[in-house]
Amino acid sequence: FAPFQSFGRFIRNSAGAITRSVERKDCAPEEALGRELNPCFYCFRADWLWPHLEKLKNNNAQGEYYLTDLVQVAIDESEKISSIAIDPNEALGINSKEDLESLSLIV
């Protein structure tokens, strides 16, 4: 489904722990096949978040500051990372004209 194709992916190890969050445009071909999408809904402890926001860099395919990079920072610092499953309709978003056209077909 087109609106989800641009979503980043969560990468897990064999034990099921999240080891990486990668934006779609930065995915290796095998990562892009992953089915666990990242809609980028996050909850952070404020005392951890604020100092780490200043460390974000924009050295990626889009030249943007990714909040998803904070997932890797937390993993590198051995912070607890978890996820929950949500109804895919809760993650629908519009990032392009094509997304808008796709969503208008289901609304």
PDB file of N, CA and C in Angstrom:
ATOM      1  N   PHE A   1       0.849  -1.180   0.000  1.00  0.00           N
ATOM      2  CA  PHE A   1       0.000   0.000   0.000  1.00  0.00           C
ATOM      3  C   PHE A   1       0.890   1.237   0.000  1.00  0.00           C
ATOM      4  N   ALA A   2       0.708   2.103  -0.936  1.00  0.00           N
ATOM      5  CA  ALA A   2       1.599   3.233  -1.188  1.00  0.00           C
ATOM      6  C   ALA A   2       1.921   4.100   0.033  1.00  0.00           C
ATOM      7  N   PRO A   3       0.966   4.498   0.866  1.00  0.00           N
ATOM      8  CA  PRO A   3       1.324   5.382   1.986  1.00  0.00           C
ATOM      9  C   PRO A   3       2.314   4.772   2.977  1.00  0.00           C
ATOM     10  N   PHE A   4       2.465   3.474   2.983  1.00  0.00           N
ATOM     11  CA  PHE A   4       3.387   2.835   3.917  1.00  0.00           C
ATOM     12  C   PHE A   4       4.750   2.537   3.302  1.00  0.00           C
ATOM     13  N   GLN A   5       4.871   2.625   1.990  1.00  0.00           N
ATOM     14  CA  GLN A   5       6.133   2.273   1.330  1.00  0.00           C
ATOM     15  C   GLN A   5       7.285   3.159   1.769  1.00  0.00           C
ATOM     16  N   SER A   6       7.005   4.395   2.111  1.00  0.00           N
ATOM     17  CA  SER A   6       8.079   5.318   2.479  1.00  0.00           C
ATOM     18  C   SER A   6       8.449   5.255   3.963  1.00  0.00           C
ATOM     19  N   PHE A   7       7.765   4.440   4.741  1.00  0.00           N
ATOM     20  CA  PHE A   7       8.050   4.343   6.165  1.00  0.00           C
ATOM     21  C   PHE A   7       9.408   3.689   6.411  1.00  0.00           C
ATOM     22  N   GLY A   8      10.065   4.121   7.476  1.00  0.00           N
ATOM     23  CA  GLY A   8      11.284   3.464   7.904  1.00  0.00           C
ATOM     24  C   GLY A   8      10.972   2.086   8.462  1.00  0.00           C
ATOM     25  N   ARG A   9      12.012   1.342   8.736  1.00  0.00           N
ATOM     26  CA  ARG A   9      11.863  -0.024   9.233  1.00  0.00           C
ATOM     27  C   ARG A   9      12.582  -0.186  10.569  1.00  0.00           C
ATOM     28  N   PHE A  10      12.015  -1.036  11.414  1.00  0.00           N
ATOM     29  CA  PHE A  10      12.719  -1.477  12.611  1.00  0.00           C
ATOM     30  C   PHE A  10      13.450  -2.756  12.244  1.00  0.00           C
ATOM     31  N   ILE A  11      14.665  -2.857  12.692  1.00  0.00           N
ATOM     32  CA  ILE A  11      15.482  -4.059  12.483  1.00  0.00           C
ATOM     33  C   ILE A  11      15.677  -4.693  13.853  1.00  0.00           C
ATOM     34  N   ARG A  12      15.439  -5.992  13.925  1.00  0.00           N
ATOM     35  CA  ARG A  12      15.565  -6.729  15.192  1.00  0.00           C
ATOM     36  C   ARG A  12      16.629  -7.807  15.067  1.00  0.00           C
ATOM     37  N   ASN A  13      17.201  -8.178  16.208  1.00  0.00           N
ATOM     38  CA  ASN A  13      18.149  -9.292  16.222  1.00  0.00           C
ATOM     39  C   ASN A  13      17.394 -10.605  16.384  1.00  0.00           C
ATOM     40  N   SER A  14      18.133 -11.702  16.430  1.00  0.00           N
ATOM     41  CA  SER A  14      17.500 -13.019  16.515  1.00  0.00           C
ATOM     42  C   SER A  14      16.731 -13.215  17.822  1.00  0.00           C
ATOM     43  N   ALA A  15      17.062 -12.440  18.854  1.00  0.00           N
ATOM     44  CA  ALA A  15      16.341 -12.519  20.133  1.00  0.00           C
ATOM     45  C   ALA A  15      15.090 -11.639  20.132  1.00  0.00           C
ATOM     46  N   GLY A  16      14.882 -10.870  19.064  1.00  0.00           N
ATOM     47  CA  GLY A  16      13.690 -10.036  18.965  1.00  0.00           C
ATOM     48  C   GLY A  16      13.860  -8.607  19.439  1.00  0.00           C
ATOM     49  N   ALA A  17      15.064  -8.231  19.881  1.00  0.00           N
ATOM     50  CA  ALA A  17      15.297  -6.865  20.356  1.00  0.00           C
ATOM     51  C   ALA A  17      15.518  -5.919  19.169  1.00  0.00           C
ATOM     52  N   ILE A  18      14.989  -4.714  19.282  1.00  0.00           N
ATOM     53  CA  ILE A  18      15.226  -3.707  18.252  1.00  0.00           C
ATOM     54  C   ILE A  18      16.702  -3.314  18.301  1.00  0.00           C
ATOM     55  N   THR A  19      17.364  -3.432  17.168  1.00  0.00           N
ATOM     56  CA  THR A  19      18.776  -3.083  17.090  1.00  0.00           C
ATOM     57  C   THR A  19      19.021  -1.856  16.221  1.00  0.00           C
ATOM     58  N   ARG A  20      17.998  -1.472  15.457  1.00  0.00           N
ATOM     59  CA  ARG A  20      18.188  -0.353  14.544  1.00  0.00           C
ATOM     60  C   ARG A  20      16.837   0.132  14.037  1.00  0.00           C
ATOM     61  N   SER A  21      16.770   1.426  13.785  1.00  0.00           N
ATOM     62  CA  SER A  21      15.646   2.027  13.086  1.00  0.00           C
ATOM     63  C   SER A  21      16.246   2.761  11.901  1.00  0.00           C
ATOM     64  N   VAL A  22      15.797   2.430  10.716  1.00  0.00           N
ATOM     65  CA  VAL A  22      16.391   3.022   9.516  1.00  0.00           C
ATOM     66  C   VAL A  22      15.295   3.604   8.632  1.00  0.00           C
ATOM     67  N   GLU A  23      15.505   4.834   8.179  1.00  0.00           N
ATOM     68  CA  GLU A  23      14.552   5.478   7.281  1.00  0.00           C
ATOM     69  C   GLU A  23      14.562   4.764   5.942  1.00  0.00           C
ATOM     70  N   ARG A  24      13.436   4.749   5.266  1.00  0.00           N
ATOM     71  CA  ARG A  24      13.289   4.006   4.010  1.00  0.00           C
ATOM     72  C   ARG A  24      14.347   4.404   2.979  1.00  0.00           C
ATOM     73  N   LYS A  25      14.612   5.682   2.833  1.00  0.00           N
ATOM     74  CA  LYS A  25      15.577   6.124   1.827  1.00  0.00           C
ATOM     75  C   LYS A  25      17.007   5.733   2.179  1.00  0.00           C
ATOM     76  N   ASP A  26      17.237   5.330   3.412  1.00  0.00           N
ATOM     77  CA  ASP A  26      18.564   4.916   3.849  1.00  0.00           C
ATOM     78  C   ASP A  26      18.685   3.401   3.996  1.00  0.00           C
ATOM     79  N   CYS A  27      17.605   2.669   3.726  1.00  0.00           N
ATOM     80  CA  CYS A  27      17.607   1.213   3.875  1.00  0.00           C
ATOM     81  C   CYS A  27      18.478   0.533   2.833  1.00  0.00           C
ATOM     82  N   ALA A  28      19.177  -0.507   3.274  1.00  0.00           N
ATOM     83  CA  ALA A  28      19.795  -1.440   2.339  1.00  0.00           C
ATOM     84  C   ALA A  28      18.653  -2.223   1.696  1.00  0.00           C
ATOM     85  N   PRO A  29      18.852  -2.788   0.512  1.00  0.00           N
ATOM     86  CA  PRO A  29      17.755  -3.511  -0.162  1.00  0.00           C
ATOM     87  C   PRO A  29      17.071  -4.562   0.704  1.00  0.00           C
ATOM     88  N   GLU A  30      17.848  -5.330   1.481  1.00  0.00           N
ATOM     89  CA  GLU A  30      17.232  -6.364   2.323  1.00  0.00           C
ATOM     90  C   GLU A  30      16.456  -5.757   3.484  1.00  0.00           C
ATOM     91  N   GLU A  31      16.884  -4.591   3.976  1.00  0.00           N
ATOM     92  CA  GLU A  31      16.157  -3.915   5.054  1.00  0.00           C
ATOM     93  C   GLU A  31      14.827  -3.367   4.546  1.00  0.00           C
ATOM     94  N   ALA A  32      14.798  -2.916   3.309  1.00  0.00           N
ATOM     95  CA  ALA A  32      13.575  -2.363   2.732  1.00  0.00           C
ATOM     96  C   ALA A  32      12.477  -3.410   2.625  1.00  0.00           C
ATOM     97  N   LEU A  33      12.851  -4.674   2.639  1.00  0.00           N
ATOM     98  CA  LEU A  33      11.866  -5.758   2.579  1.00  0.00           C
ATOM     99  C   LEU A  33      11.219  -6.018   3.933  1.00  0.00           C
ATOM    100  N   GLY A  34      11.766  -5.428   4.986  1.00  0.00           N
ATOM    101  CA  GLY A  34      11.240  -5.644   6.328  1.00  0.00           C
ATOM    102  C   GLY A  34       9.788  -5.227   6.437  1.00  0.00           C
ATOM    103  N   ARG A  35       9.034  -5.956   7.240  1.00  0.00           N
ATOM    104  CA  ARG A  35       7.601  -5.707   7.364  1.00  0.00           C
ATOM    105  C   ARG A  35       7.220  -4.965   8.636  1.00  0.00           C
ATOM    106  N   GLU A  36       8.191  -4.713   9.512  1.00  0.00           N
ATOM    107  CA  GLU A  36       7.899  -3.958  10.734  1.00  0.00           C
ATOM    108  C   GLU A  36       8.224  -2.494  10.471  1.00  0.00           C
ATOM    109  N   LEU A  37       7.187  -1.739  10.223  1.00  0.00           N
ATOM    110  CA  LEU A  37       7.341  -0.340   9.845  1.00  0.00           C
ATOM    111  C   LEU A  37       7.412   0.562  11.061  1.00  0.00           C
ATOM    112  N   ASN A  38       8.044   1.702  10.880  1.00  0.00           N
ATOM    113  CA  ASN A  38       8.196   2.674  11.953  1.00  0.00           C
ATOM    114  C   ASN A  38       7.387   3.920  11.606  1.00  0.00           C
ATOM    115  N   PRO A  39       6.216   4.094  12.232  1.00  0.00           N
ATOM    116  CA  PRO A  39       5.408   5.289  11.955  1.00  0.00           C
ATOM    117  C   PRO A  39       5.919   6.537  12.675  1.00  0.00           C
ATOM    118  N   CYS A  40       6.982   6.389  13.450  1.00  0.00           N
ATOM    119  CA  CYS A  40       7.639   7.512  14.145  1.00  0.00           C
ATOM    120  C   CYS A  40       6.776   8.151  15.212  1.00  0.00           C
ATOM    121  N   PHE A  41       6.060   7.357  15.962  1.00  0.00           N
ATOM    122  CA  PHE A  41       5.360   7.825  17.157  1.00  0.00           C
ATOM    123  C   PHE A  41       6.233   7.413  18.340  1.00  0.00           C
ATOM    124  N   TYR A  42       6.764   8.383  19.059  1.00  0.00           N
ATOM    125  CA  TYR A  42       7.716   8.083  20.120  1.00  0.00           C
ATOM    126  C   TYR A  42       7.280   8.681  21.447  1.00  0.00           C
ATOM    127  N   CYS A  43       7.731   8.041  22.505  1.00  0.00           N
ATOM    128  CA  CYS A  43       7.640   8.584  23.862  1.00  0.00           C
ATOM    129  C   CYS A  43       9.054   8.530  24.433  1.00  0.00           C
ATOM    130  N   PHE A  44       9.537   9.670  24.877  1.00  0.00           N
ATOM    131  CA  PHE A  44      10.863   9.769  25.472  1.00  0.00           C
ATOM    132  C   PHE A  44      10.739  10.371  26.863  1.00  0.00           C
ATOM    133  N   ARG A  45      11.665  10.026  27.734  1.00  0.00           N
ATOM    134  CA  ARG A  45      11.793  10.750  28.995  1.00  0.00           C
ATOM    135  C   ARG A  45      12.395  12.118  28.660  1.00  0.00           C
ATOM    136  N   ALA A  46      11.777  13.175  29.128  1.00  0.00           N
ATOM    137  CA  ALA A  46      12.217  14.533  28.793  1.00  0.00           C
ATOM    138  C   ALA A  46      13.658  14.780  29.218  1.00  0.00           C
ATOM    139  N   ASP A  47      14.050  14.285  30.389  1.00  0.00           N
ATOM    140  CA  ASP A  47      15.412  14.531  30.866  1.00  0.00           C
ATOM    141  C   ASP A  47      16.460  13.846  29.990  1.00  0.00           C
ATOM    142  N   TRP A  48      16.071  12.804  29.270  1.00  0.00           N
ATOM    143  CA  TRP A  48      16.973  12.146  28.317  1.00  0.00           C
ATOM    144  C   TRP A  48      16.893  12.835  26.951  1.00  0.00           C
ATOM    145  N   LEU A  49      15.699  13.194  26.525  1.00  0.00           N
ATOM    146  CA  LEU A  49      15.472  13.720  25.173  1.00  0.00           C
ATOM    147  C   LEU A  49      16.184  15.033  24.903  1.00  0.00           C
ATOM    148  N   TRP A  50      15.995  16.037  25.747  1.00  0.00           N
ATOM    149  CA  TRP A  50      16.481  17.383  25.436  1.00  0.00           C
ATOM    150  C   TRP A  50      17.978  17.440  25.150  1.00  0.00           C
ATOM    151  N   PRO A  51      18.836  16.867  25.970  1.00  0.00           N
ATOM    152  CA  PRO A  51      20.261  16.947  25.640  1.00  0.00           C
ATOM    153  C   PRO A  51      20.638  16.147  24.389  1.00  0.00           C
ATOM    154  N   HIS A  52      19.878  15.106  24.093  1.00  0.00           N
ATOM    155  CA  HIS A  52      20.204  14.278  22.938  1.00  0.00           C
ATOM    156  C   HIS A  52      19.731  14.901  21.623  1.00  0.00           C
ATOM    157  N   LEU A  53      18.715  15.735  21.656  1.00  0.00           N
ATOM    158  CA  LEU A  53      18.271  16.413  20.435  1.00  0.00           C
ATOM    159  C   LEU A  53      19.396  17.248  19.836  1.00  0.00           C
ATOM    160  N   GLU A  54      20.204  17.845  20.696  1.00  0.00           N
ATOM    161  CA  GLU A  54      21.314  18.692  20.242  1.00  0.00           C
ATOM    162  C   GLU A  54      22.392  17.901  19.508  1.00  0.00           C
ATOM    163  N   LYS A  55      22.401  16.590  19.680  1.00  0.00           N
ATOM    164  CA  LYS A  55      23.435  15.747  19.065  1.00  0.00           C
ATOM    165  C   LYS A  55      23.035  15.219  17.682  1.00  0.00           C
ATOM    166  N   LEU A  56      21.795  15.463  17.257  1.00  0.00           N
ATOM    167  CA  LEU A  56      21.353  14.949  15.959  1.00  0.00           C
ATOM    168  C   LEU A  56      22.144  15.578  14.828  1.00  0.00           C
ATOM    169  N   LYS A  57      22.446  14.781  13.826  1.00  0.00           N
ATOM    170  CA  LYS A  57      23.164  15.218  12.623  1.00  0.00           C
ATOM    171  C   LYS A  57      22.266  14.976  11.404  1.00  0.00           C
ATOM    172  N   ASN A  58      22.562  15.659  10.317  1.00  0.00           N
ATOM    173  CA  ASN A  58      21.761  15.490   9.105  1.00  0.00           C
ATOM    174  C   ASN A  58      22.543  14.795   7.991  1.00  0.00           C
ATOM    175  N   ASN A  59      23.430  13.878   8.356  1.00  0.00           N
ATOM    176  CA  ASN A  59      24.222  13.145   7.367  1.00  0.00           C
ATOM    177  C   ASN A  59      23.491  11.874   6.941  1.00  0.00           C
ATOM    178  N   ASN A  60      22.484  12.055   6.100  1.00  0.00           N
ATOM    179  CA  ASN A  60      21.665  10.953   5.603  1.00  0.00           C
ATOM    180  C   ASN A  60      21.205  11.286   4.186  1.00  0.00           C
ATOM    181  N   ALA A  61      20.495  10.358   3.568  1.00  0.00           N
ATOM    182  CA  ALA A  61      20.087  10.505   2.168  1.00  0.00           C
ATOM    183  C   ALA A  61      19.234  11.739   1.916  1.00  0.00           C
ATOM    184  N   GLN A  62      18.506  12.214   2.921  1.00  0.00           N
ATOM    185  CA  GLN A  62      17.612  13.349   2.722  1.00  0.00           C
ATOM    186  C   GLN A  62      18.169  14.665   3.264  1.00  0.00           C
ATOM    187  N   GLY A  63      19.319  14.605   3.948  1.00  0.00           N
ATOM    188  CA  GLY A  63      19.887  15.807   4.532  1.00  0.00           C
ATOM    189  C   GLY A  63      19.010  16.398   5.622  1.00  0.00           C
ATOM    190  N   GLU A  64      18.261  15.527   6.310  1.00  0.00           N
ATOM    191  CA  GLU A  64      17.326  15.958   7.355  1.00  0.00           C
ATOM    192  C   GLU A  64      17.799  15.493   8.732  1.00  0.00           C
ATOM    193  N   TYR A  65      17.268  16.142   9.748  1.00  0.00           N
ATOM    194  CA  TYR A  65      17.501  15.716  11.125  1.00  0.00           C
ATOM    195  C   TYR A  65      16.409  14.706  11.468  1.00  0.00           C
ATOM    196  N   TYR A  66      16.792  13.462  11.652  1.00  0.00           N
ATOM    197  CA  TYR A  66      15.837  12.387  11.910  1.00  0.00           C
ATOM    198  C   TYR A  66      15.662  12.165  13.410  1.00  0.00           C
ATOM    199  N   LEU A  67      14.438  12.247  13.889  1.00  0.00           N
ATOM    200  CA  LEU A  67      14.175  11.819  15.268  1.00  0.00           C
ATOM    201  C   LEU A  67      14.448  10.330  15.416  1.00  0.00           C
ATOM    202  N   THR A  68      14.309   9.591  14.321  1.00  0.00           N
ATOM    203  CA  THR A  68      14.571   8.152  14.380  1.00  0.00           C
ATOM    204  C   THR A  68      16.016   7.857  14.786  1.00  0.00           C
ATOM    205  N   ASP A  69      16.939   8.792  14.565  1.00  0.00           N
ATOM    206  CA  ASP A  69      18.322   8.583  15.000  1.00  0.00           C
ATOM    207  C   ASP A  69      18.413   8.462  16.507  1.00  0.00           C
ATOM    208  N   LEU A  70      17.447   9.039  17.217  1.00  0.00           N
ATOM    209  CA  LEU A  70      17.444   8.926  18.678  1.00  0.00           C
ATOM    210  C   LEU A  70      17.253   7.484  19.128  1.00  0.00           C
ATOM    211  N   VAL A  71      16.586   6.684  18.317  1.00  0.00           N
ATOM    212  CA  VAL A  71      16.435   5.262  18.646  1.00  0.00           C
ATOM    213  C   VAL A  71      17.814   4.620  18.722  1.00  0.00           C
ATOM    214  N   GLN A  72      18.667   4.897  17.730  1.00  0.00           N
ATOM    215  CA  GLN A  72      20.009   4.317  17.732  1.00  0.00           C
ATOM    216  C   GLN A  72      20.838   4.837  18.894  1.00  0.00           C
ATOM    217  N   VAL A  73      20.704   6.112  19.197  1.00  0.00           N
ATOM    218  CA  VAL A  73      21.430   6.679  20.338  1.00  0.00           C
ATOM    219  C   VAL A  73      21.023   5.953  21.618  1.00  0.00           C
ATOM    220  N   ALA A  74      19.732   5.751  21.800  1.00  0.00           N
ATOM    221  CA  ALA A  74      19.245   5.059  22.998  1.00  0.00           C
ATOM    222  C   ALA A  74      19.762   3.619  23.049  1.00  0.00           C
ATOM    223  N   ILE A  75      19.760   2.950  21.907  1.00  0.00           N
ATOM    224  CA  ILE A  75      20.287   1.575  21.863  1.00  0.00           C
ATOM    225  C   ILE A  75      21.764   1.575  22.243  1.00  0.00           C
ATOM    226  N   ASP A  76      22.524   2.503  21.673  1.00  0.00           N
ATOM    227  CA  ASP A  76      23.962   2.584  21.961  1.00  0.00           C
ATOM    228  C   ASP A  76      24.228   2.871  23.437  1.00  0.00           C
ATOM    229  N   GLU A  77      23.294   3.548  24.094  1.00  0.00           N
ATOM    230  CA  GLU A  77      23.442   3.864  25.527  1.00  0.00           C
ATOM    231  C   GLU A  77      22.759   2.832  26.423  1.00  0.00           C
ATOM    232  N   SER A  78      22.345   1.714  25.843  1.00  0.00           N
ATOM    233  CA  SER A  78      21.683   0.617  26.573  1.00  0.00           C
ATOM    234  C   SER A  78      20.394   1.046  27.258  1.00  0.00           C
ATOM    235  N   GLU A  79      19.718   2.023  26.671  1.00  0.00           N
ATOM    236  CA  GLU A  79      18.399   2.417  27.174  1.00  0.00           C
ATOM    237  C   GLU A  79      17.378   1.362  26.749  1.00  0.00           C
ATOM    238  N   LYS A  80      16.310   1.262  27.490  1.00  0.00           N
ATOM    239  CA  LYS A  80      15.254   0.316  27.163  1.00  0.00           C
ATOM    240  C   LYS A  80      14.475   0.831  25.946  1.00  0.00           C
ATOM    241  N   ILE A  81      14.347  -0.015  24.934  1.00  0.00           N
ATOM    242  CA  ILE A  81      13.604   0.304  23.719  1.00  0.00           C
ATOM    243  C   ILE A  81      12.506  -0.742  23.580  1.00  0.00           C
ATOM    244  N   SER A  82      11.311  -0.289  23.330  1.00  0.00           N
ATOM    245  CA  SER A  82      10.218  -1.240  23.097  1.00  0.00           C
ATOM    246  C   SER A  82       9.284  -0.668  22.044  1.00  0.00           C
ATOM    247  N   SER A  83       8.402  -1.507  21.563  1.00  0.00           N
ATOM    248  CA  SER A  83       7.432  -1.074  20.560  1.00  0.00           C
ATOM    249  C   SER A  83       6.087  -1.708  20.867  1.00  0.00           C
ATOM    250  N   ILE A  84       5.059  -1.142  20.283  1.00  0.00           N
ATOM    251  CA  ILE A  84       3.722  -1.715  20.394  1.00  0.00           C
ATOM    252  C   ILE A  84       3.132  -1.773  18.995  1.00  0.00           C
ATOM    253  N   ALA A  85       2.262  -2.724  18.788  1.00  0.00           N
ATOM    254  CA  ALA A  85       1.563  -2.834  17.506  1.00  0.00           C
ATOM    255  C   ALA A  85       0.369  -1.881  17.525  1.00  0.00           C
ATOM    256  N   ILE A  86       0.131  -1.234  16.394  1.00  0.00           N
ATOM    257  CA  ILE A  86      -1.031  -0.360  16.269  1.00  0.00           C
ATOM    258  C   ILE A  86      -1.789  -0.722  15.000  1.00  0.00           C
ATOM    259  N   ASP A  87      -3.023  -0.292  14.941  1.00  0.00           N
ATOM    260  CA  ASP A  87      -3.813  -0.450  13.734  1.00  0.00           C
ATOM    261  C   ASP A  87      -3.146   0.382  12.640  1.00  0.00           C
ATOM    262  N   PRO A  88      -2.842  -0.188  11.483  1.00  0.00           N
ATOM    263  CA  PRO A  88      -2.177   0.576  10.425  1.00  0.00           C
ATOM    264  C   PRO A  88      -2.899   1.873  10.049  1.00  0.00           C
ATOM    265  N   ASN A  89      -4.211   1.912  10.180  1.00  0.00           N
ATOM    266  CA  ASN A  89      -4.947   3.134   9.846  1.00  0.00           C
ATOM    267  C   ASN A  89      -4.544   4.306  10.740  1.00  0.00           C
ATOM    268  N   GLU A  90      -4.040   4.013  11.939  1.00  0.00           N
ATOM    269  CA  GLU A  90      -3.609   5.071  12.841  1.00  0.00           C
ATOM    270  C   GLU A  90      -2.302   5.713  12.391  1.00  0.00           C
ATOM    271  N   ALA A  91      -1.597   5.061  11.477  1.00  0.00           N
ATOM    272  CA  ALA A  91      -0.300   5.567  11.029  1.00  0.00           C
ATOM    273  C   ALA A  91      -0.352   6.196   9.644  1.00  0.00           C
ATOM    274  N   LEU A  92      -1.522   6.190   9.038  1.00  0.00           N
ATOM    275  CA  LEU A  92      -1.613   6.765   7.695  1.00  0.00           C
ATOM    276  C   LEU A  92      -1.252   8.237   7.721  1.00  0.00           C
ATOM    277  N   GLY A  93      -0.453   8.634   6.769  1.00  0.00           N
ATOM    278  CA  GLY A  93      -0.044  10.024   6.673  1.00  0.00           C
ATOM    279  C   GLY A  93       0.133  10.411   5.227  1.00  0.00           C
ATOM    280  N   ILE A  94       0.233  11.691   5.005  1.00  0.00           N
ATOM    281  CA  ILE A  94       0.380  12.195   3.646  1.00  0.00           C
ATOM    282  C   ILE A  94       1.694  12.947   3.562  1.00  0.00           C
ATOM    283  N   ASN A  95       2.611  12.396   2.771  1.00  0.00           N
ATOM    284  CA  ASN A  95       3.912  13.022   2.562  1.00  0.00           C
ATOM    285  C   ASN A  95       4.152  13.400   1.107  1.00  0.00           C
ATOM    286  N   SER A  96       3.205  13.045   0.248  1.00  0.00           N
ATOM    287  CA  SER A  96       3.377  13.338  -1.174  1.00  0.00           C
ATOM    288  C   SER A  96       2.008  13.420  -1.837  1.00  0.00           C
ATOM    289  N   LYS A  97       1.990  13.920  -3.047  1.00  0.00           N
ATOM    290  CA  LYS A  97       0.745  13.970  -3.824  1.00  0.00           C
ATOM    291  C   LYS A  97       0.219  12.552  -4.069  1.00  0.00           C
ATOM    292  N   GLU A  98       1.129  11.619  -4.282  1.00  0.00           N
ATOM    293  CA  GLU A  98       0.727  10.223  -4.507  1.00  0.00           C
ATOM    294  C   GLU A  98       0.045   9.643  -3.269  1.00  0.00           C
ATOM    295  N   ASP A  99       0.568   9.969  -2.070  1.00  0.00           N
ATOM    296  CA  ASP A  99      -0.058   9.512  -0.829  1.00  0.00           C
ATOM    297  C   ASP A  99      -1.472  10.065  -0.718  1.00  0.00           C
ATOM    298  N   LEU A 100      -1.636  11.328  -1.023  1.00  0.00           N
ATOM    299  CA  LEU A 100      -2.958  11.960  -0.963  1.00  0.00           C
ATOM    300  C   LEU A 100      -3.928  11.260  -1.902  1.00  0.00           C
ATOM    301  N   GLU A 101      -3.490  10.971  -3.104  1.00  0.00           N
ATOM    302  CA  GLU A 101      -4.353  10.282  -4.065  1.00  0.00           C
ATOM    303  C   GLU A 101      -4.716   8.888  -3.585  1.00  0.00           C
ATOM    304  N   SER A 102      -3.739   8.168  -3.016  1.00  0.00           N
ATOM    305  CA  SER A 102      -4.004   6.807  -2.506  1.00  0.00           C
ATOM    306  C   SER A 102      -5.004   6.840  -1.369  1.00  0.00           C
ATOM    307  N   LEU A 103      -4.834   7.788  -0.453  1.00  0.00           N
ATOM    308  CA  LEU A 103      -5.725   7.870   0.709  1.00  0.00           C
ATOM    309  C   LEU A 103      -7.123   8.316   0.307  1.00  0.00           C
ATOM    310  N   SER A 104      -7.230   9.134  -0.685  1.00  0.00           N
ATOM    311  CA  SER A 104      -8.553   9.600  -1.106  1.00  0.00           C
ATOM    312  C   SER A 104      -9.380   8.441  -1.655  1.00  0.00           C
ATOM    313  N   LEU A 105      -8.725   7.373  -2.092  1.00  0.00           N
ATOM    314  CA  LEU A 105      -9.430   6.203  -2.596  1.00  0.00           C
ATOM    315  C   LEU A 105     -10.065   5.375  -1.490  1.00  0.00           C
ATOM    316  N   ILE A 106      -9.508   5.464  -0.256  1.00  0.00           N
ATOM    317  CA  ILE A 106     -10.029   4.628   0.831  1.00  0.00           C
ATOM    318  C   ILE A 106     -10.917   5.403   1.801  1.00  0.00           C
ATOM    319  N   VAL A 107     -10.932   6.701   1.697  1.00  0.00           N
ATOM    320  CA  VAL A 107     -11.735   7.518   2.627  1.00  0.00           C
ATOM    321  C   VAL A 107     -13.151   7.621   2.149  1.00  0.00           C
TER     322      VAL A 107
END
